PDB file of N, CA and C in Angstrom:
ATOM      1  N   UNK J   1      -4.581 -19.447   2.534  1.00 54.00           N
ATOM      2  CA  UNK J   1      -5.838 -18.788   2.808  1.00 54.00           C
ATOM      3  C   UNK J   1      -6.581 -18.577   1.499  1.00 54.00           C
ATOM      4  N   UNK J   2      -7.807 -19.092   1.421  1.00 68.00           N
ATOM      5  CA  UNK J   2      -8.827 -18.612   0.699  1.00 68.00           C
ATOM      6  C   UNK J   2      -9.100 -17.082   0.034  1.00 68.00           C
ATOM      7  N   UNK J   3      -9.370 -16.808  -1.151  1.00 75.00           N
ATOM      8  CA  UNK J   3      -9.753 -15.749  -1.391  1.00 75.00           C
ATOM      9  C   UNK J   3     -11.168 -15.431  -0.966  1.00 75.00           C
ATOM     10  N   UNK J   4     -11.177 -14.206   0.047  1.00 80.00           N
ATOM     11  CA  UNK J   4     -12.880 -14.049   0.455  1.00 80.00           C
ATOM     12  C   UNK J   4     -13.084 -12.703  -0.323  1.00 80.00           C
ATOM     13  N   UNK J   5     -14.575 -12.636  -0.011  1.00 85.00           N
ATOM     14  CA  UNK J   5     -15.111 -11.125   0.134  1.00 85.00           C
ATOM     15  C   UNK J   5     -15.803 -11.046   1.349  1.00 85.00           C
ATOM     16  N   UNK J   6     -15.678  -9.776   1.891  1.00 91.00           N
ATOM     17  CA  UNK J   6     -15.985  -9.525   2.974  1.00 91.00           C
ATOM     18  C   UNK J   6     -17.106  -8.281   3.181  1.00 91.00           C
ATOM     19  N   UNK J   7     -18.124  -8.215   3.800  1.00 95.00           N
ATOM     20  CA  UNK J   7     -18.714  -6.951   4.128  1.00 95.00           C
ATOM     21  C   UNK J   7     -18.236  -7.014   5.387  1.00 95.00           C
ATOM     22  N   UNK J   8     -18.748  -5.193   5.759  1.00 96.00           N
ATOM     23  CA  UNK J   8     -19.023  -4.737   6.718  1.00 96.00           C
ATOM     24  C   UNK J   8     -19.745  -4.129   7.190  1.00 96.00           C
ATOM     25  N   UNK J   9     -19.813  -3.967   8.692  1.00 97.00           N
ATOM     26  CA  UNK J   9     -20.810  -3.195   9.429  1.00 97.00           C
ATOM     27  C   UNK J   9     -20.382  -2.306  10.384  1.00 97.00           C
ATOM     28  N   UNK J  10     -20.779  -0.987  11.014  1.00 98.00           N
ATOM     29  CA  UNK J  10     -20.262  -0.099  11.852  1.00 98.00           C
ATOM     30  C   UNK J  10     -21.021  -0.467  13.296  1.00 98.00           C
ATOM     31  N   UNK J  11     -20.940  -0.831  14.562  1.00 97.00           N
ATOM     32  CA  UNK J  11     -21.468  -0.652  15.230  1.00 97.00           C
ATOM     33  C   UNK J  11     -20.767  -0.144  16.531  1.00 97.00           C
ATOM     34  N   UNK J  12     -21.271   0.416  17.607  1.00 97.00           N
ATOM     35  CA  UNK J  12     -21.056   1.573  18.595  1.00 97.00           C
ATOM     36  C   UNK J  12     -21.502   0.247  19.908  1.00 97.00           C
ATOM     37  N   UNK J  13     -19.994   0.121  20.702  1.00 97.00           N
ATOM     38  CA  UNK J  13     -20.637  -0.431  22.046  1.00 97.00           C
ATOM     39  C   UNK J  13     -19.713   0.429  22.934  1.00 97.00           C
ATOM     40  N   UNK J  14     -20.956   0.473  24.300  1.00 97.00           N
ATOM     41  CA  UNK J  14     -20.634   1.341  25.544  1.00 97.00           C
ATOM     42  C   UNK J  14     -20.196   0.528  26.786  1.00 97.00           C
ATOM     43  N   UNK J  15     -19.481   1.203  27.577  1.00 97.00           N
ATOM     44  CA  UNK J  15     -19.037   0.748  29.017  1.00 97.00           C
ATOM     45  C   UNK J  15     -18.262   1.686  30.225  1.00 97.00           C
ATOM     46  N   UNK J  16     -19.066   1.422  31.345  1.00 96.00           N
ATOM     47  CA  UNK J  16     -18.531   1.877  32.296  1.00 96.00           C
ATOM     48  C   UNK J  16     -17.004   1.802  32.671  1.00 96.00           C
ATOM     49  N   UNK J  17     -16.707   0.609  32.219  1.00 96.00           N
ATOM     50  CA  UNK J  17     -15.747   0.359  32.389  1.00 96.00           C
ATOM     51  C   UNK J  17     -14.371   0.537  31.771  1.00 96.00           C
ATOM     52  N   UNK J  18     -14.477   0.936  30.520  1.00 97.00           N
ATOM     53  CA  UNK J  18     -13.401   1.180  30.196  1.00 97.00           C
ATOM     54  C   UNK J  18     -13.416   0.384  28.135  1.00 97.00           C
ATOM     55  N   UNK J  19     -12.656   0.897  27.255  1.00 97.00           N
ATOM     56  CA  UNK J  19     -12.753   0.987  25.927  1.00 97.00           C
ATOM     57  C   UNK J  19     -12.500  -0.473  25.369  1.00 97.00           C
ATOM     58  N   UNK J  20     -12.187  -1.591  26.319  1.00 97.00           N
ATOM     59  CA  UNK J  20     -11.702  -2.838  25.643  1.00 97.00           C
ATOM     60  C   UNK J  20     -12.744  -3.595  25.788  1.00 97.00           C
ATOM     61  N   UNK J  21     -13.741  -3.551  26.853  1.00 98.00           N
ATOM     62  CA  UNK J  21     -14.742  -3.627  27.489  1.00 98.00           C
ATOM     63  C   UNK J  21     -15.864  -3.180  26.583  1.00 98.00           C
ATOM     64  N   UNK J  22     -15.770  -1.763  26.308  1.00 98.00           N
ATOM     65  CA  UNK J  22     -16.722  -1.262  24.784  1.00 98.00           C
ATOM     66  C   UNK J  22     -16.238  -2.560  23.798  1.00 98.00           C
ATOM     67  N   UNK J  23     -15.835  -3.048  23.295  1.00 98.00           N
ATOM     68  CA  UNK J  23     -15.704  -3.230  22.180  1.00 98.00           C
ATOM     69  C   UNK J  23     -15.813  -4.652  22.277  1.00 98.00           C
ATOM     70  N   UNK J  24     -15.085  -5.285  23.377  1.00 97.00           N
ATOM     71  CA  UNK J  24     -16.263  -6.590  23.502  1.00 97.00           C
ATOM     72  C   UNK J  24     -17.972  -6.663  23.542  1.00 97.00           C
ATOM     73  N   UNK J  25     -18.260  -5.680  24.255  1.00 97.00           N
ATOM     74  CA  UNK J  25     -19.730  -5.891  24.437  1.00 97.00           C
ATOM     75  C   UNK J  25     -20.181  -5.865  22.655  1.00 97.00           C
ATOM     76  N   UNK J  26     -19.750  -4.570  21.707  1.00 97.00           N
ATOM     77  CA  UNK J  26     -20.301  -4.581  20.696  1.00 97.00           C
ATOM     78  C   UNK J  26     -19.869  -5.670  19.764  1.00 97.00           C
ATOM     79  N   UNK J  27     -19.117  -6.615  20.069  1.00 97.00           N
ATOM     80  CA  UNK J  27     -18.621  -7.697  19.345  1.00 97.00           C
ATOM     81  C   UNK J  27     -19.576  -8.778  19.642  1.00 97.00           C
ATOM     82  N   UNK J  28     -19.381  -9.447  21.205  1.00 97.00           N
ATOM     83  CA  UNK J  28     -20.422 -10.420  21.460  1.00 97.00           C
ATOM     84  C   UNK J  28     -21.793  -9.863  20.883  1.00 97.00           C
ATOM     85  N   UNK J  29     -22.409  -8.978  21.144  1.00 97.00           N
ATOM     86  CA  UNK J  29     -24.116  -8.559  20.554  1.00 97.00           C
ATOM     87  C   UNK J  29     -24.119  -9.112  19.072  1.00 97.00           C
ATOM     88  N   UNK J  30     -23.045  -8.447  18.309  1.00 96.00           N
ATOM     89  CA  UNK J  30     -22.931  -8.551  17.188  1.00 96.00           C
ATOM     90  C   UNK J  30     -22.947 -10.313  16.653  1.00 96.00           C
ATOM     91  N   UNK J  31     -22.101 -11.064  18.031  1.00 96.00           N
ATOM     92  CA  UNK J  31     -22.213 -12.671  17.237  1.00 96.00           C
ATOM     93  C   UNK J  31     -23.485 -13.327  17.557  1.00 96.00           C
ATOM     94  N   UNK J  32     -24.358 -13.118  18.247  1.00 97.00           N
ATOM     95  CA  UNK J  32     -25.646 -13.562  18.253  1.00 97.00           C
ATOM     96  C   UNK J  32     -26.531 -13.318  16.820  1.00 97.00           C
ATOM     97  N   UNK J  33     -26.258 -12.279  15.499  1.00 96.00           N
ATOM     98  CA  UNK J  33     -26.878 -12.478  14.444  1.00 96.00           C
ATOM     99  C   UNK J  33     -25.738 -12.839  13.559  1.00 96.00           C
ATOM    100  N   UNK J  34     -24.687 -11.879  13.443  1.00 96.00           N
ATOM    101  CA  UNK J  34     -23.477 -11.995  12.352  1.00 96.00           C
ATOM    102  C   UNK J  34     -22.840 -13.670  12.380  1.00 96.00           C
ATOM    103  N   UNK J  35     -22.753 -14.019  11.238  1.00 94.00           N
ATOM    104  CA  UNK J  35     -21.821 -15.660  11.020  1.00 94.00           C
ATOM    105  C   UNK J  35     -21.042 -14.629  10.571  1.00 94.00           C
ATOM    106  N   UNK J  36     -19.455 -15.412  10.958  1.00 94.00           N
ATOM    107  CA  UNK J  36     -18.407 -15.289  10.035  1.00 94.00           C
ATOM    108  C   UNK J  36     -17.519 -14.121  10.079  1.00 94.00           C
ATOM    109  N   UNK J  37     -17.875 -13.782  11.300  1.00 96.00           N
ATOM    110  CA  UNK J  37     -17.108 -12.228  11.321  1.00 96.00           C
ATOM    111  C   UNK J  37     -15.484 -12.735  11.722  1.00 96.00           C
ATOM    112  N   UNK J  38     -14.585 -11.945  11.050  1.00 95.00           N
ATOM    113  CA  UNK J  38     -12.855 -12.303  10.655  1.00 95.00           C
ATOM    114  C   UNK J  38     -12.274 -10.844  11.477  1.00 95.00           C
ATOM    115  N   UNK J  39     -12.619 -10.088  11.375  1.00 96.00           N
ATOM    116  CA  UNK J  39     -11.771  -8.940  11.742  1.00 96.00           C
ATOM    117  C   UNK J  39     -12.574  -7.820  12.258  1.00 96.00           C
ATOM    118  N   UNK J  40     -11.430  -6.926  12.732  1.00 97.00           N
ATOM    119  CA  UNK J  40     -12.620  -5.629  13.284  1.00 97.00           C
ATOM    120  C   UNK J  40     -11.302  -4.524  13.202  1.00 97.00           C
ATOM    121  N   UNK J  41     -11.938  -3.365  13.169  1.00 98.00           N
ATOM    122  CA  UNK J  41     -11.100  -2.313  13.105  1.00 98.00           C
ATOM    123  C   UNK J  41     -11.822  -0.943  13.870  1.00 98.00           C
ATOM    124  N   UNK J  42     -10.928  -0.464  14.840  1.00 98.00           N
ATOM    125  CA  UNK J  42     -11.623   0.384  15.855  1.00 98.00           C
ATOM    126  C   UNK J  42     -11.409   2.028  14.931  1.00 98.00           C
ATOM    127  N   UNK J  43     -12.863   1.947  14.588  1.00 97.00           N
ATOM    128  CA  UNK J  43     -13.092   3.578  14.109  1.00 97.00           C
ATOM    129  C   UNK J  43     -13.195   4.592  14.441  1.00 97.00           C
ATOM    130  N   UNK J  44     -13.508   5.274  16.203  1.00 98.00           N
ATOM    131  CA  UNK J  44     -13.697   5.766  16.581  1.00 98.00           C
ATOM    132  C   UNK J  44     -13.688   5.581  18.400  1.00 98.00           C
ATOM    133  N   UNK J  45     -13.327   6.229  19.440  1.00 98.00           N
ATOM    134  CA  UNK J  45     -13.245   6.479  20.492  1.00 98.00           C
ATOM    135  C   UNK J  45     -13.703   7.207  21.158  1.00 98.00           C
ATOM    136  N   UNK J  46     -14.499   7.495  21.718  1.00 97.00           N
ATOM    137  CA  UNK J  46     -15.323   8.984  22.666  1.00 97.00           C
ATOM    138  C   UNK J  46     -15.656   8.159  24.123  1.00 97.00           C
ATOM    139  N   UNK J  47     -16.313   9.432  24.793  1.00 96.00           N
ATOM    140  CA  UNK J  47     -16.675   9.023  25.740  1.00 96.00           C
ATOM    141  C   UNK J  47     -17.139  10.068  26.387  1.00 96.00           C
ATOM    142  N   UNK J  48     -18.835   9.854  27.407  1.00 94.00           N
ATOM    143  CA  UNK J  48     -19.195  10.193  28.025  1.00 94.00           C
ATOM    144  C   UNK J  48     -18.996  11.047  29.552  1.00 94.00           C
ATOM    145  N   UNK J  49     -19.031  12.262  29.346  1.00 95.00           N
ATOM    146  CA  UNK J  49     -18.447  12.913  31.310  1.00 95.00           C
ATOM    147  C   UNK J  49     -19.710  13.418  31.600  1.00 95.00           C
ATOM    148  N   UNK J  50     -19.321  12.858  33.051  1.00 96.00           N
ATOM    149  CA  UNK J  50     -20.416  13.500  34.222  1.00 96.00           C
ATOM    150  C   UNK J  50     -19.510  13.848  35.604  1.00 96.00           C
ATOM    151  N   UNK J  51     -19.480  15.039  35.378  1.00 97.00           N
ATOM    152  CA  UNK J  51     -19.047  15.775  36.720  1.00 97.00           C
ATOM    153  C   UNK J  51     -17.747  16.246  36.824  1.00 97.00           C
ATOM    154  N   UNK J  52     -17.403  15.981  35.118  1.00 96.00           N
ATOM    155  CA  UNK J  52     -15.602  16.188  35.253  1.00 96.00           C
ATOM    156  C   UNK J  52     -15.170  14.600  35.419  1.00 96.00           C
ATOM    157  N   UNK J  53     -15.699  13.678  35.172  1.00 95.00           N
ATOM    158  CA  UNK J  53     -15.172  12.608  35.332  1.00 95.00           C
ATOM    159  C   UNK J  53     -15.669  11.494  33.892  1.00 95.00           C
ATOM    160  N   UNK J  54     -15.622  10.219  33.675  1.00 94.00           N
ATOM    161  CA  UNK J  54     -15.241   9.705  32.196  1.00 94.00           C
ATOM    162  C   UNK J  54     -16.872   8.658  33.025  1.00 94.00           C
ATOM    163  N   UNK J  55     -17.653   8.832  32.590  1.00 96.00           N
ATOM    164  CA  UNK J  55     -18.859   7.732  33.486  1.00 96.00           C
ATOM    165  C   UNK J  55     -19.091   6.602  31.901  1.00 96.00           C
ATOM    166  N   UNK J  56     -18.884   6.779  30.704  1.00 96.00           N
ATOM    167  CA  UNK J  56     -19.363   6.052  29.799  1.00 96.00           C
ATOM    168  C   UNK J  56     -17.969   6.176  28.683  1.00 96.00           C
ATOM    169  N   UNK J  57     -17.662   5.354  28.214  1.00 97.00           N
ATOM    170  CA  UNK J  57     -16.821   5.034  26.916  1.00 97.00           C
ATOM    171  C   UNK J  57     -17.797   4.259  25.901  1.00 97.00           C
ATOM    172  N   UNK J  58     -17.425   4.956  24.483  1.00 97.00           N
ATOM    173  CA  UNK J  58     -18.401   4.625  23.752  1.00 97.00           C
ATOM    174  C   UNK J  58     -16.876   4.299  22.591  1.00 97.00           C
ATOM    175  N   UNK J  59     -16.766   2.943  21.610  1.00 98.00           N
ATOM    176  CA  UNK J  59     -15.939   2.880  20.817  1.00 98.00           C
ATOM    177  C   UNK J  59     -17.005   2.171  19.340  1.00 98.00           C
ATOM    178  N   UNK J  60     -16.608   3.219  18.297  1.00 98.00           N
ATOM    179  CA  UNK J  60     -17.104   2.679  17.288  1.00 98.00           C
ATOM    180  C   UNK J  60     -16.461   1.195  16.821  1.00 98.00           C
ATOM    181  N   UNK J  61     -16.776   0.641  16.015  1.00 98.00           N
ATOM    182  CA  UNK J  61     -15.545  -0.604  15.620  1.00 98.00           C
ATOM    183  C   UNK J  61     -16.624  -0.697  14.185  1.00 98.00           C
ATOM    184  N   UNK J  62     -15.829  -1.304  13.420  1.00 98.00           N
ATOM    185  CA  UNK J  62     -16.277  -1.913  12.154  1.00 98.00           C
ATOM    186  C   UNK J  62     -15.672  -3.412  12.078  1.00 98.00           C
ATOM    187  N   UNK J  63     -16.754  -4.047  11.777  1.00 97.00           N
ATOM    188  CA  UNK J  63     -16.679  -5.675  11.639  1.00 97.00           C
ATOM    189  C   UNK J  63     -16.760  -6.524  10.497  1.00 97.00           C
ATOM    190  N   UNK J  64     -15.608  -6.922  10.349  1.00 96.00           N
ATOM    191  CA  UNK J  64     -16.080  -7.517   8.875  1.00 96.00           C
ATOM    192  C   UNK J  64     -16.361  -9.357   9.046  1.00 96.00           C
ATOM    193  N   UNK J  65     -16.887  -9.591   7.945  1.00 96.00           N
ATOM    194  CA  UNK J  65     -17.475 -10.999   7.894  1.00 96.00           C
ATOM    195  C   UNK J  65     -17.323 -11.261   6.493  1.00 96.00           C
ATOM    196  N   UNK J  66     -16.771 -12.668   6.512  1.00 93.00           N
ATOM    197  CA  UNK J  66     -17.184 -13.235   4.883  1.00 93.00           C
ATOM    198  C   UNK J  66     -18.906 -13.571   4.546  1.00 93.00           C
ATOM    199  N   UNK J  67     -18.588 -12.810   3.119  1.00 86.00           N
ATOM    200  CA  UNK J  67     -20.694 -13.642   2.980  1.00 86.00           C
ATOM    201  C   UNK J  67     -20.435 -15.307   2.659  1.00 86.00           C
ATOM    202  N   UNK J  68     -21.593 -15.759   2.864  1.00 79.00           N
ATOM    203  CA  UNK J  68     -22.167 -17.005   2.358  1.00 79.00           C
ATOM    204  C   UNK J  68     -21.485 -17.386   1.196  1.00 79.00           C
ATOM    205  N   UNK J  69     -21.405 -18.480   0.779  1.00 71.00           N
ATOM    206  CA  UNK J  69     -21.811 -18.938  -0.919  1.00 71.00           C
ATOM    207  C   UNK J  69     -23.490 -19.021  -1.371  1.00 71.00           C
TER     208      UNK J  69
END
C-alpha cells in the first residue's frame, strides 16, 4: 500500500429506518461530490422520539478520502 494523506469530513445522515441505513444514505450523498473516499468512522449516534417511540436515527460518521496529486 501506498503512502497517502487523507482529509476529512463530518457529515450527519438520517433514517427511519434504522442506524446502518443512516449511514449509508450519508455515504452515497457524499459519493456524488467526494472522489476517493477509503474509510469512515462512526462519530456519533442519536436519534429522534415521537411519542415515546425512536421515529428518526441520526448517525454522525467522518469520511476520509485521499487528495489528488
Amino acid at each position: 500500500m501506498a503512502d497517502h494523506v487523507y482529509k476529512s469530513i463530518e457529515l450527519t445522515g438520517s433514517s427511519s429506518t434504522g442506524i446502518e441505513d443512516a449511514v449509508h444514505k450519508a455515504i452515497a450523498r457524499a459519493s456524488k461530490t467526494v472522489r476517493n473516499m477509503r474509510w469512515l468512522e462512526v462519530a456519533s449516534i442519536r436519534g429522534h422520539l415521537d411519542k415515546g417511540v425512536v421515529a428518526h436515527w441520526q448517525v454522525t460518521v467522518k469520511i476520509g478520502f485521499t487528495l489528488e496529486a
